[in-house]
Tab-separated table of C-alpha atoms and ligand atoms in Angstrom:
chain	number	residue	atom	x	y	z
A	1	MET	CA	2.607	-40.951	-1.423
A	2	THR	CA	-0.316	-39.889	1.103
A	3	ASN	CA	-3.266	-37.671	0.266
A	4	SER	CA	-4.271	-37.031	4.174
A	5	SER	CA	-3.977	-33.803	5.623
A	6	THR	CA	-2.380	-35.367	8.056
A	7	LEU	CA	1.286	-34.782	9.288
A	8	ARG	CA	5.003	-34.719	11.581
A	9	ILE	CA	6.187	-31.852	11.067
A	10	GLY	CA	9.723	-31.073	12.871
A	11	LEU	CA	11.481	-28.153	13.693
A	12	LEU	CA	15.602	-28.297	13.673
A	13	GLN	CA	16.901	-25.371	15.769
A	14	PHE	CA	20.251	-25.590	15.652
A	15	ALA	CA	23.743	-23.371	14.859
A	16	PRO	CA	24.724	-23.670	11.607
A	17	LYS	CA	29.047	-23.252	11.387
A	18	LEU	CA	29.970	-20.271	9.149
A	19	GLY	CA	31.270	-20.751	6.000
A	20	ASP	CA	31.602	-24.846	6.552
A	21	ILE	CA	29.395	-26.458	4.005
A	22	ARG	CA	30.577	-30.308	5.146
A	23	ALA	CA	29.783	-28.929	9.126
A	24	ASN	CA	26.652	-28.299	8.226
A	25	THR	CA	25.232	-31.796	6.339
A	26	ASP	CA	27.046	-33.064	9.146
A	27	LYS	CA	25.595	-31.563	12.161
A	28	ILE	CA	21.602	-32.121	9.478
A	29	GLU	CA	22.521	-35.675	9.281
A	30	ASN	CA	23.274	-36.520	12.804
A	31	LEU	CA	20.005	-34.730	14.461
A	32	LEU	CA	18.293	-36.576	11.891
A	33	GLU	CA	18.903	-39.605	13.031
A	34	GLU	CA	18.557	-38.948	17.047
A	35	SER	CA	14.953	-37.807	16.211
A	36	GLN	CA	12.487	-39.460	15.131
A	37	PRO	CA	10.801	-39.465	11.583
A	38	ALA	CA	8.895	-36.900	9.944
A	39	ASN	CA	7.020	-35.483	7.166
A	40	LEU	CA	8.241	-32.781	6.510
A	41	TRP	CA	11.807	-31.077	8.678
A	42	VAL	CA	11.890	-26.869	8.546
A	43	LEU	CA	15.597	-25.697	8.882
A	44	PRO	CA	16.806	-21.792	9.825
A	45	GLU	CA	17.681	-19.308	7.006
A	46	LEU	CA	21.186	-19.683	5.442
A	47	ALA	CA	21.029	-23.235	7.103
A	48	SER	CA	24.142	-24.064	4.575
A	49	SER	CA	26.196	-21.563	4.767
A	50	GLY	CA	25.825	-19.788	8.076
A	51	TYR	CA	24.927	-16.178	8.129
A	52	ASN	CA	27.375	-13.024	9.368
A	53	PHE	CA	29.780	-12.535	6.525
A	54	SER	CA	32.235	-9.890	6.915
A	55	SER	CA	32.331	-9.721	3.008
A	56	LEU	CA	31.276	-10.732	0.030
A	57	ALA	CA	33.420	-12.150	-1.167
A	58	GLU	CA	32.592	-14.827	2.085
A	59	ALA	CA	28.882	-14.936	1.605
A	60	GLU	CA	29.998	-16.385	-2.032
A	61	ALA	CA	32.655	-18.455	-1.236
A	62	THR	CA	29.674	-20.462	0.505
A	63	SER	CA	26.947	-19.201	-2.716
A	64	GLU	CA	26.418	-22.655	-4.523
A	65	PRO	CA	23.845	-22.756	-7.566
A	66	LEU	CA	21.130	-24.874	-7.172
A	67	ASN	CA	21.760	-27.350	-9.682
A	68	GLN	CA	25.275	-27.806	-9.150
A	69	SER	CA	24.392	-28.107	-4.779
A	70	LYS	CA	26.091	-30.128	-2.541
A	71	TYR	CA	24.307	-28.765	0.102
A	72	ILE	CA	21.182	-29.587	-2.206
A	73	ASP	CA	22.048	-32.882	-3.445
A	74	PHE	CA	22.422	-34.350	0.365
A	75	LEU	CA	18.460	-32.446	1.239
A	76	ILE	CA	17.064	-34.876	-2.048
A	77	SER	CA	19.325	-37.747	-0.841
A	78	LYS	CA	18.253	-37.427	2.882
A	79	ALA	CA	14.618	-36.903	1.666
A	80	GLN	CA	14.890	-40.169	-0.972
A	81	THR	CA	16.311	-42.338	2.445
A	82	LEU	CA	14.029	-40.891	4.557
A	83	ASP	CA	10.723	-40.758	3.008
A	84	THR	CA	10.340	-36.851	4.154
A	85	TRP	CA	10.566	-33.221	2.985
A	86	PHE	CA	12.483	-30.714	3.856
A	87	ILE	CA	11.844	-26.803	4.090
A	88	SER	CA	14.920	-25.340	4.279
A	89	GLY	CA	17.033	-22.328	4.008
A	90	PHE	CA	20.260	-22.069	1.800
A	91	ASN	CA	23.023	-19.632	-0.277
A	92	GLU	CA	21.967	-19.490	-3.580
A	93	ARG	CA	23.919	-18.235	-6.141
A	94	GLU	CA	22.496	-17.545	-9.680
A	95	ASN	CA	25.113	-16.822	-12.479
A	96	HIS	CA	26.793	-13.292	-10.318
A	97	ARG	CA	23.876	-12.822	-7.652
A	98	LEU	CA	23.485	-13.825	-4.471
A	99	TYR	CA	20.058	-14.718	-3.153
A	100	ASN	CA	18.697	-15.397	0.688
A	101	SER	CA	16.507	-18.973	-0.896
A	102	SER	CA	14.640	-21.289	1.257
A	103	VAL	CA	13.859	-24.658	-0.875
A	104	LEU	CA	11.663	-27.560	-1.272
A	105	ILE	CA	12.597	-30.554	-1.162
A	106	GLY	CA	10.777	-33.733	-1.584
A	107	PRO	CA	12.291	-37.443	-2.228
A	108	LYS	CA	11.596	-35.978	-6.223
A	109	GLY	CA	14.640	-33.774	-5.546
A	110	ILE	CA	13.716	-29.516	-5.997
A	111	MET	CA	9.915	-28.739	-5.559
A	112	GLY	CA	10.118	-25.399	-5.272
A	113	ILE	CA	11.961	-23.130	-4.491
A	114	TYR	CA	11.859	-18.517	-2.890
A	115	ARG	CA	14.264	-15.841	-2.422
A	116	LYS	CA	13.367	-13.746	1.038
A	117	ILE	CA	12.067	-10.396	-1.168
A	118	HIS	CA	13.102	-8.433	2.495
A	119	LEU	CA	17.017	-7.923	3.028
A	120	PHE	CA	17.198	-7.177	7.007
A	121	ASN	CA	20.510	-4.982	7.308
A	122	ARG	CA	24.065	-6.096	6.339
A	123	GLU	CA	21.683	-8.396	3.632
A	124	LYS	CA	21.671	-5.820	1.419
A	125	LEU	CA	25.149	-5.808	0.752
A	126	PHE	CA	25.667	-9.016	-0.553
A	127	PHE	CA	22.277	-10.403	-1.897
A	128	HIS	CA	19.490	-9.950	-4.265
A	129	PRO	CA	15.870	-8.985	-3.500
A	130	GLY	CA	13.658	-12.356	-3.671
A	131	ASN	CA	13.252	-11.954	-7.606
A	132	LYS	CA	10.262	-15.510	-7.740
A	133	GLY	CA	6.824	-13.967	-5.880
A	134	LEU	CA	5.729	-15.575	-3.178
A	135	PRO	CA	4.429	-18.511	-4.748
A	136	VAL	CA	2.672	-21.154	-2.987
A	137	PHE	CA	3.554	-24.666	-3.693
A	138	ASP	CA	2.322	-28.579	-3.532
A	139	THR	CA	3.328	-31.270	-1.038
A	140	PRO	CA	1.256	-34.463	-0.455
A	141	TYR	CA	0.108	-33.090	2.868
A	142	GLY	CA	-1.257	-29.563	1.630
A	143	LYS	CA	0.140	-26.529	-0.111
A	144	THR	CA	2.913	-24.841	1.837
A	145	GLY	CA	4.124	-20.648	1.823
A	146	MET	CA	7.885	-20.222	2.855
A	147	LEU	CA	8.825	-16.216	3.837
A	148	ILE	CA	12.939	-15.903	5.456
A	149	CYS	CA	12.830	-14.439	8.796
A	150	PHE	CA	12.985	-10.690	8.194
A	151	ASP	CA	9.498	-10.777	6.191
A	152	TRP	CA	8.086	-11.591	8.782
A	153	MET	CA	7.525	-7.461	9.179
A	154	PHE	CA	5.196	-7.449	6.404
A	155	PRO	CA	1.556	-8.547	7.244
A	156	GLU	CA	1.007	-8.137	3.263
A	157	VAL	CA	2.718	-11.737	2.392
A	158	TRP	CA	1.738	-13.996	4.668
A	159	ARG	CA	-1.900	-12.467	3.754
A	160	LEU	CA	-1.662	-12.850	0.748
A	161	MET	CA	0.031	-16.818	0.628
A	162	ALA	CA	-3.145	-17.107	2.768
A	163	LEU	CA	-5.100	-16.250	-0.083
A	164	LYS	CA	-2.988	-17.566	-2.848
A	165	GLY	CA	-3.905	-20.955	-0.453
A	166	ALA	CA	-1.044	-21.914	1.403
A	167	GLN	CA	-2.895	-23.986	4.619
A	168	ILE	CA	1.291	-23.676	6.477
A	169	ILE	CA	3.801	-21.279	5.558
A	170	CYS	CA	6.753	-21.835	6.655
A	171	HIS	CA	9.829	-19.864	7.497
A	172	PRO	CA	13.237	-20.591	8.032
A	173	SER	CA	15.339	-17.930	10.297
A	174	ASN	CA	18.010	-16.590	11.309
A	175	LEU	CA	16.289	-13.412	14.192
A	176	VAL	CA	18.639	-11.991	16.476
A	177	LEU	CA	15.637	-9.254	17.067
A	178	PRO	CA	13.246	-10.757	20.428
A	179	PHE	CA	9.993	-9.955	18.628
A	180	CYS	CA	9.413	-12.629	15.856
A	181	GLN	CA	8.039	-15.493	18.322
A	182	THR	CA	5.175	-13.143	19.565
A	183	ALA	CA	3.920	-11.664	16.196
A	184	ILE	CA	3.169	-15.267	14.224
A	185	PRO	CA	0.649	-16.261	16.900
A	186	GLY	CA	-0.782	-12.849	15.262
A	187	TYR	CA	-0.550	-14.298	11.719
A	188	ALA	CA	-1.559	-17.260	12.157
A	189	LEU	CA	-4.764	-16.502	14.190
A	190	THR	CA	-5.662	-13.706	11.856
A	191	ASN	CA	-5.072	-15.864	8.681
A	192	LYS	CA	-5.740	-19.831	9.565
A	193	ILE	CA	-3.081	-21.201	9.244
A	194	PHE	CA	-0.214	-23.047	10.814
A	195	VAL	CA	3.015	-21.094	10.765
A	196	ALA	CA	6.435	-22.811	11.117
A	197	THR	CA	9.259	-20.815	11.853
A	198	THR	CA	12.530	-22.638	12.291
A	199	ASN	CA	15.249	-20.252	13.631
A	200	ARG	CA	18.716	-20.654	14.583
A	201	VAL	CA	20.541	-20.673	17.645
A	202	GLY	CA	24.477	-19.438	18.800
A	203	LYS	CA	26.304	-16.838	17.873
A	204	GLU	CA	28.876	-15.206	14.956
A	205	GLY	CA	30.663	-12.210	15.656
A	206	ASP	CA	28.445	-9.573	17.024
A	207	LEU	CA	25.176	-10.982	16.280
A	208	GLU	CA	23.385	-14.168	18.621
A	209	PHE	CA	20.491	-15.527	17.454
A	210	THR	CA	17.780	-16.045	19.337
A	211	GLY	CA	16.194	-19.417	19.071
A	212	GLN	CA	12.856	-20.513	20.163
A	213	SER	CA	11.464	-22.245	17.686
A	214	VAL	CA	7.473	-22.302	17.293
A	215	LEU	CA	4.868	-23.823	15.384
A	216	VAL	CA	1.726	-22.505	15.558
A	217	ASN	CA	-2.126	-23.066	14.965
A	218	PRO	CA	-4.402	-21.760	12.987
A	219	ARG	CA	-5.952	-20.840	16.019
A	220	GLY	CA	-2.838	-19.088	17.092
A	221	GLU	CA	-1.707	-21.584	19.771
A	222	TYR	CA	2.162	-22.535	19.991
A	223	LEU	CA	2.409	-26.680	19.709
A	224	LEU	CA	5.938	-26.227	19.731
A	225	LYS	CA	8.631	-23.745	21.627
A	226	GLY	CA	12.087	-24.657	21.203
A	227	SER	CA	14.333	-23.335	23.940
A	228	ARG	CA	16.632	-20.163	23.756
A	229	LYS	CA	20.251	-21.538	23.792
A	230	ASN	CA	20.439	-24.710	22.627
A	231	GLU	CA	19.711	-26.927	19.456
A	232	ASP	CA	16.117	-28.094	19.538
A	233	VAL	CA	14.216	-31.096	17.656
A	234	MET	CA	11.064	-31.266	17.791
A	235	THR	CA	7.883	-32.783	15.824
A	236	VAL	CA	4.353	-32.254	16.226
A	237	LYS	CA	1.265	-34.337	14.038
A	238	ILE	CA	-0.716	-31.413	12.720
A	239	ASP	CA	-3.449	-31.635	10.120
A	240	LEU	CA	-3.229	-29.281	7.636
A	241	ALA	CA	-7.027	-28.919	6.984
A	242	GLU	CA	-7.524	-27.426	10.170
A	243	ALA	CA	-6.896	-24.498	7.965
A	244	ASN	CA	-8.793	-24.345	5.616
A	245	ASP	CA	-12.055	-23.409	8.133
A	246	LYS	CA	-11.860	-19.322	8.030
A	247	GLN	CA	-15.164	-19.369	10.036
A	248	VAL	CA	-14.179	-16.863	12.604
A	249	THR	CA	-18.353	-16.316	13.792
A	250	PRO	CA	-21.253	-18.071	11.949
A	251	LEU	CA	-21.508	-14.507	10.632
A	252	ASN	CA	-17.813	-13.922	10.365
A	253	HIS	CA	-15.588	-14.832	7.526
A	254	ALA	CA	-11.757	-14.049	7.573
A	255	PHE	CA	-11.318	-13.662	4.097
A	256	ASP	CA	-14.842	-12.894	2.845
A	257	ASP	CA	-15.032	-10.237	5.437
A	258	ARG	CA	-12.611	-7.912	3.606
A	259	HIS	CA	-13.417	-4.878	2.310
A	260	GLU	CA	-10.992	-4.870	-0.554
A	261	GLU	CA	-11.896	-1.982	-2.226
A	262	ILE	CA	-11.521	0.611	0.888
A	263	TYR	CA	-7.935	-1.317	0.917
A	264	SER	CA	-6.143	0.769	-1.403
A	265	LEU	CA	-3.618	4.096	-0.495
A	266	HIS	CA	-5.074	5.101	-3.745
A	267	GLU	CA	-6.971	6.997	-5.717
A	268	LYS	CA	-7.547	5.123	-8.032
A	269	PRO	CA	-9.516	6.247	-11.345
A	270	GLY	CA	-11.991	3.432	-10.550
A	271	ASP	CA	-12.545	4.058	-6.990
A	272	THR	CA	-16.197	3.487	-6.878
A	273	SER	CA	-17.423	4.221	-3.876
A	274	LEU	CA	-15.301	7.798	-3.673
A	275	MET	CA	-16.516	8.375	-7.207
A	276	ASN	CA	-20.541	7.471	-6.117
A	277	GLU	CA	-20.325	9.230	-2.844
A	278	LYS	CA	-19.514	12.196	-5.753
A	279	LYS	CA	-22.051	11.254	-8.192
A	280	ASN	CA	-24.613	11.029	-5.651
A	281	LEU	CA	-23.960	14.416	-3.974
A	282	ARG	CA	-23.435	15.863	-7.845
A	283	ARG	CA	-27.373	14.912	-8.557
A	284	GLU	CA	-28.494	16.041	-4.966
A	285	ILE	CA	-26.756	19.856	-5.251
A	286	LYS	CA	-28.202	19.934	-8.958
A	287	GLU	CA	-31.542	18.981	-8.345
A	288	LEU	CA	-31.327	21.823	-5.425
A	289	LYS	CA	-30.361	24.015	-7.783
A	290	GLN	CA	-34.130	23.906	-9.307
A	291	GLN	CA	-35.574	25.266	-5.777
A	292	TYR	CA	-34.190	28.662	-7.727
A	293	THR	CA	-34.970	31.041	-10.260
A	294	PRO	CA	-32.052	32.041	-12.435
A	295	ASP	CA	-33.179	35.599	-11.374
A	296	GLN	CA	-32.296	34.694	-7.239
A	297	LEU	CA	-29.441	32.535	-8.129
A	298	LYS	CA	-28.167	35.892	-9.881
A	299	GLU	CA	-29.068	38.125	-6.833
A	300	THR	CA	-27.383	36.028	-4.206
A	301	GLY	CA	-24.418	35.319	-6.325
A	302	ILE	CA	-23.894	38.840	-7.119
A	303	ASN	CA	-23.975	39.743	-3.071
A	304	VAL	CA	-21.358	37.186	-2.133
A	305	MET	CA	-19.411	38.954	-5.033
A	306	ASN	CA	-20.381	42.228	-3.498
A	307	GLU	CA	-19.228	41.015	0.483
A	308	PHE	CA	-16.035	39.159	-1.149
A	309	GLU	CA	-15.141	42.154	-2.441
A	310	LYS	CA	-14.060	43.800	1.075
A	311	HIS	CA	-12.097	40.347	2.074
A	312	PRO	CA	-8.999	41.343	3.337
A	313	ARG	CA	-7.405	38.546	0.653
A	314	PHE	CA	-8.713	40.518	-1.935
A	315	ILE	CA	-8.049	44.049	-0.991
A	316	SER	CA	-4.051	43.280	-1.089
A	317	ALA	CA	-4.249	40.793	-3.758
A	318	LYS	CA	-2.534	41.600	-7.083
A	319	THR	CA	-3.063	38.563	-9.350
A	320	ILE	CA	-6.373	37.001	-8.989
A	321	PHE	CA	-7.129	33.620	-11.335
A	322	LEU	CA	-10.702	32.978	-11.772
A	323	TYR	CA	-13.071	31.533	-13.175
A	324	TRP	CA	-15.755	33.136	-15.779
A	325	SER	CA	-19.019	32.095	-14.301
A	326	LEU	CA	-21.793	30.026	-16.276
A	327	PRO	CA	-25.152	31.249	-15.792
A	328	ASP	CA	-25.517	28.154	-12.681
A	329	GLU	CA	-22.403	29.555	-10.441
A	330	VAL	CA	-21.740	32.682	-8.672
A	331	PRO	CA	-21.814	35.230	-11.266
A	332	THR	CA	-18.547	37.496	-12.382
A	333	HIS	CA	-18.316	38.705	-15.152
A	334	GLU	CA	-19.775	42.316	-14.345
A	335	PHE	CA	-17.170	41.706	-11.113
A	336	ILE	CA	-14.256	40.991	-13.667
A	337	GLU	CA	-15.012	44.081	-15.998
A	338	LYS	CA	-14.926	46.430	-12.559
A	339	TRP	CA	-12.163	44.693	-11.171
A	340	SER	CA	-9.521	43.768	-14.316
A	341	LYS	CA	-8.484	47.561	-14.601
A	342	GLU	CA	-7.414	48.040	-11.149
A	343	LYS	CA	-6.003	44.037	-10.602
A	344	LYS	CA	-4.838	41.525	-12.384
A	345	ILE	CA	-8.044	39.212	-13.600
A	346	LEU	CA	-6.748	35.825	-14.982
A	347	LEU	CA	-9.070	33.386	-16.590
A	348	PRO	CA	-8.961	29.412	-17.459
A	349	ARG	CA	-8.919	28.022	-20.212
A	350	VAL	CA	-8.948	24.612	-20.765
A	351	VAL	CA	-5.438	23.007	-22.880
A	352	GLY	CA	-5.501	18.765	-22.808
A	353	ASP	CA	-6.625	17.589	-18.867
A	354	HIS	CA	-5.264	21.362	-17.467
A	355	LEU	CA	-6.189	24.664	-17.250
A	356	GLU	CA	-4.101	27.228	-18.862
A	357	LEU	CA	-4.087	30.903	-17.329
A	358	ARG	CA	-4.795	33.964	-19.732
A	359	GLU	CA	-5.503	37.274	-19.238
A	360	TYR	CA	-8.321	38.927	-18.745
A	361	ALA	CA	-8.316	41.330	-21.740
A	362	SER	CA	-12.488	42.082	-22.339
A	363	ILE	CA	-15.165	40.509	-22.820
A	364	GLU	CA	-14.204	40.913	-26.692
A	365	SER	CA	-11.382	38.879	-25.901
A	366	LEU	CA	-13.250	35.940	-25.269
A	367	GLU	CA	-13.820	32.825	-26.624
A	368	THR	CA	-16.255	29.955	-26.652
A	369	GLY	CA	-14.211	27.668	-25.274
A	370	THR	CA	-14.198	23.399	-26.445
A	371	SER	CA	-15.611	21.638	-22.601
A	372	TYR	CA	-18.975	23.331	-20.753
A	373	GLY	CA	-19.523	26.128	-23.251
A	374	ILE	CA	-17.867	28.459	-21.116
A	375	GLN	CA	-16.620	31.453	-22.041
A	376	GLU	CA	-12.078	31.358	-22.324
A	377	PRO	CA	-9.374	34.004	-22.910
A	378	THR	CA	-7.369	34.429	-25.649
A	379	GLY	CA	-4.406	36.957	-24.229
A	380	PRO	CA	-1.080	35.362	-23.583
A	381	VAL	CA	-0.768	32.517	-21.346
A	382	PHE	CA	0.738	33.491	-17.759
A	383	THR	CA	3.262	30.804	-16.165
A	384	ASP	CA	4.545	32.749	-13.617
A	385	PHE	CA	2.767	31.275	-11.037
A	386	GLU	CA	4.458	32.215	-7.911
A	387	ASN	CA	2.982	34.858	-8.568
A	388	VAL	CA	-0.565	35.002	-7.716
A	389	ASP	CA	-2.088	36.005	-5.560
A	390	LEU	CA	-5.025	34.709	-5.756
A	391	VAL	CA	-7.290	31.962	-6.644
A	392	VAL	CA	-11.753	32.011	-6.672
A	393	THR	CA	-12.641	28.485	-7.652
A	394	PRO	CA	-16.538	27.913	-8.160
A	395	GLY	CA	-17.398	24.648	-7.121
A	396	LEU	CA	-20.596	22.082	-7.305
A	397	ALA	CA	-20.475	22.023	-3.183
A	398	PHE	CA	-18.329	23.145	-0.940
A	399	SER	CA	-17.447	22.079	2.755
A	400	ALA	CA	-16.466	24.369	5.754
A	401	GLN	CA	-13.144	22.690	5.598
A	402	GLY	CA	-11.916	23.726	1.916
A	403	ALA	CA	-12.877	20.522	0.853
A	404	ARG	CA	-13.960	21.180	-3.167
A	405	LEU	CA	-17.124	18.867	-5.661
A	406	GLY	CA	-16.047	20.287	-8.816
A	407	ARG	CA	-17.277	19.143	-11.705
A	408	GLY	CA	-15.017	16.240	-12.364
A	409	GLY	CA	-13.493	17.201	-14.995
A	410	GLY	CA	-10.464	17.533	-12.581
A	411	TYR	CA	-9.083	20.260	-13.963
A	412	TYR	CA	-8.326	22.861	-10.581
A	413	ASP	CA	-7.352	20.160	-8.540
A	414	ARG	CA	-4.549	19.382	-10.926
A	415	THR	CA	-3.993	23.714	-11.782
A	416	LEU	CA	-4.234	24.105	-8.171
A	417	PRO	CA	-0.442	22.404	-6.404
A	418	PHE	CA	1.401	25.325	-9.508
A	419	LEU	CA	0.182	27.883	-7.541
A	420	SER	CA	2.081	27.276	-3.729
A	421	ASN	CA	1.393	31.357	-3.132
A	422	ALA	CA	-1.820	31.798	-3.489
A	423	TYR	CA	-5.025	31.983	-1.497
A	424	LYS	CA	-7.568	29.953	-2.545
A	425	VAL	CA	-10.975	30.643	-2.218
A	426	GLY	CA	-13.405	28.115	-3.120
A	427	VAL	CA	-17.785	31.012	-3.439
A	428	GLY	CA	-21.057	29.103	-4.232
A	429	PHE	CA	-24.192	29.619	-2.745
A	430	SER	CA	-25.522	28.382	0.601
A	431	PHE	CA	-27.293	25.479	-0.301
A	432	GLN	CA	-24.282	24.122	-1.373
A	433	ILE	CA	-22.097	24.547	1.874
A	434	LEU	CA	-22.411	21.463	3.027
A	435	LYS	CA	-21.269	19.958	6.619
A	436	TYR	CA	-19.073	16.934	4.999
A	437	VAL	CA	-17.963	16.939	1.608
A	438	PRO	CA	-16.327	13.646	0.200
A	439	TYR	CA	-12.744	13.897	-1.016
A	440	GLY	CA	-10.246	11.829	-2.250
A	441	GLU	CA	-6.039	11.890	-1.761
A	442	LEU	CA	-6.323	14.119	-5.724
A	443	ASP	CA	-9.294	16.426	-4.497
A	444	ILE	CA	-7.365	19.903	-2.985
A	445	MET	CA	-8.538	21.999	-0.756
A	446	LEU	CA	-8.812	25.555	-0.276
A	447	ASP	CA	-8.424	27.690	2.135
A	448	GLU	CA	-11.667	29.062	2.561
A	449	VAL	CA	-15.350	28.996	1.537
A	450	VAL	CA	-17.483	31.929	0.465
A	451	SER	CA	-20.862	32.016	-0.318
A	452	ASN	CA	-23.879	34.133	0.548
A	453	SER	CA	-24.648	34.579	4.304
A	454	ASP	CA	-28.554	33.836	4.763
A	455	ILE	CA	-28.221	30.311	5.343
A	456	GLN	CA	-31.124	28.521	5.046
A	457	PRO	CA	-31.105	25.786	7.816
A	458	GLU	CA	-33.673	23.558	6.467
A	459	ARG	CA	-31.516	23.453	3.130
A	460	LEU	CA	-29.322	22.348	4.857
A	461	ILE	CA	-27.900	18.845	3.972
B	1	ACM	C1	16.373	-11.992	9.707
B	1	ACM	O1	15.907	-11.724	8.481
B	1	ACM	N1	17.877	-13.042	9.600
B	1	ACM	C2	16.700	-10.784	11.186
C-alpha cells in the first residue's frame, strides 16, 4: 500500500443493461481490459442492475445482499487482480428491503457502503431511503465520501462530508436531467474538494441518460468530461492533498469563516446572539426607566390609557384581555376597575409556562401570583379564545412594526397564538418604542403599539 495522496482516477461511463448482472460484469471487464490502469475506478449508479424498473418485482430480481453478491464478488476479484479500487452503484437487498447503494471496494474486499438518501422520482416505489448516514472512508490515497445521483441536489450533504474530511466525493449517477454536471464545479469549489461524477449513457424505456461524466478539482475546474451519448472510459492523475488547502484568500478560509451560529432556521433555546441582544436591550430599557420618577411614569401612563379609551378597537371590543400592571408598567388598575363594569375584562394567571385567562371580578378577588409578584385573578378559567376581541399587553420595548420584547419568560408569545381573532395592542412609554426590537421565530408580532405622544427624541435609541 502506498501513502501517497496522488492517484490515477478513472471514470467508467457506460450503459448498464437492465436486469442482467452478468452482462454488466462482462461489460465492465471488457472496458477495464481496453483501458489504461487506474488506482480508483468510479462506476455509475445501479451499475449491477440497470435503473428503470417497471415493478418492485423487477427491482428485486437483480437485487443482491452485500455478502452474497455476484456483482460485488466480481469487483473484489478485479480489485485484487488489477490492484485497484472501485466505487460503484449497486442494487442492494437487506432482508426484504432494497437500497440504492454505493460500495467502496479494495483488494481486501468491501471497505465501505453508502445508501442513497435522496431517492429520485419512481425510485421511491422500489427503494428505502439510505439509513447509513454520510460516512467518509479511508483509502490508500486519502478520504472519500460517496453520494448517489439525485443526492447532488442537496448542498447539505456535500458540506457535511467535506467537513468530515472527505478530500474527494465519488458520485455514481444515472442522471436524466441536464443540470447536475454544471452544478458540480460549484460544490467542488465551495468545499475545496475533488468530485468524481460518473454518469451512465443510453436509454431505458422512457428515460434517456445524459452522460457527460465529470471530474472536477478543488478550484472548480473540469479535469475530465465525458461524451453526451457514448461509452467513455477516462482517467487522470490527481493529488488529493490539494483538497487539504481550504484557504480562499490570505484572510478567508472555506470552513473556518462559516458562521454556524446564524445558519439555523430554528430559534434554539441556546440561540445566544438573539438572547444576548434581548438581554442587552432589557438592561438599556431598565436604565432609561430609572430616569423617571414613579409619579412621572404613573402620570404618563394614565395619559396613555386615557387616549386608548378613544381607540375604535377598544370602543367596539366586548371581551378584552388586559394585564394588571406592575409599578413600572403603564398603569391599568383604575382603567380595569372602571371598564369592567361595561366590558368583560380578562387577566392573566401564570400556570406552568402558560397564561391562563380568568375574568376580572374586583380588586378584592385578586391574589399575589408566584411569578413576578403580579396580582392575579381567581375567577373561573376562560377558554372561549375566539371571542377575545382585543389584547392589551405590557412589554419592555416595542418596535413601531409590532415586535415586542417581554421580560423573557415567553408567556405572552405562547398564549397569544390562541387568541387568533383578537386585535393585539402593546402599550408602553415613549422611551420603550424603538426603531428596531430584535425578535425571533417564536416572538408574536402585535397589530399596533400605543404610547404617549410626547416622545422626546433625545431619549430614542
Ligand atoms: C437519479 O437520481 N438517478 C436521477
